[in-house]
């Protein structure tokens, strides 16, 4: 299962994420056009064994892929979910070039399958 890259263009959220069961590869893409790292991504493996957490600041689009058979993935956010402001960037946009650490086609939600290219997406100033 792969989720993302989702973000809220208004009422942006920061997210602190962790995995309590299983293993997930978590990513964040910088969507702040004025940033020197605009369009770049970082990723970290989060698992129940390594007990790592990842902070995804407002202005970034988070995503993740489950690397284990199943996983329980928890997060805390700095603001409430606002579906009317949610946007989605394609998980496999070659302009971003995320190495998702798996081969083949992931299981995607309908929302994730319709993600826009970064160059067409509404981003932060």
Short mmCIF file of C-alpha atoms in Angstrom, two decimals, residues 6-7 12-16 28-32 42 54-62 78 124:
data_model
loop_
_atom_site.label_atom_id
_atom_site.label_comp_id
_atom_site.label_asym_id
_atom_site.label_seq_id
_atom_site.Cartn_x
_atom_site.Cartn_y
_atom_site.Cartn_z
CA UNK A 6 -1.10 14.69 0.17
CA UNK A 7 -1.09 18.18 1.65
CA UNK A 12 -1.41 23.40 6.22
CA UNK A 13 -0.50 20.71 8.69
CA UNK A 14 2.74 19.72 10.33
CA UNK A 15 2.83 16.00 11.14
CA UNK A 16 4.82 13.95 13.62
CA UNK A 28 8.25 14.34 2.65
CA UNK A 29 8.51 16.62 -0.42
CA UNK A 30 9.26 20.34 -0.04
CA UNK A 31 6.46 22.33 -1.73
CA UNK A 32 7.64 25.81 -0.71
CA UNK A 42 13.68 13.11 2.18
CA UNK A 54 9.69 11.80 11.45
CA UNK A 55 8.62 15.45 11.57
CA UNK A 56 6.96 16.68 8.36
CA UNK A 57 6.65 20.49 8.60
CA UNK A 58 3.81 22.54 7.11
CA UNK A 59 4.59 23.26 3.44
CA UNK A 60 5.67 19.68 2.74
CA UNK A 61 3.71 16.82 1.13
CA UNK A 62 3.99 13.57 3.09
CA UNK A 78 -0.67 20.77 14.08
CA UNK A 124 3.17 27.21 -1.28
#
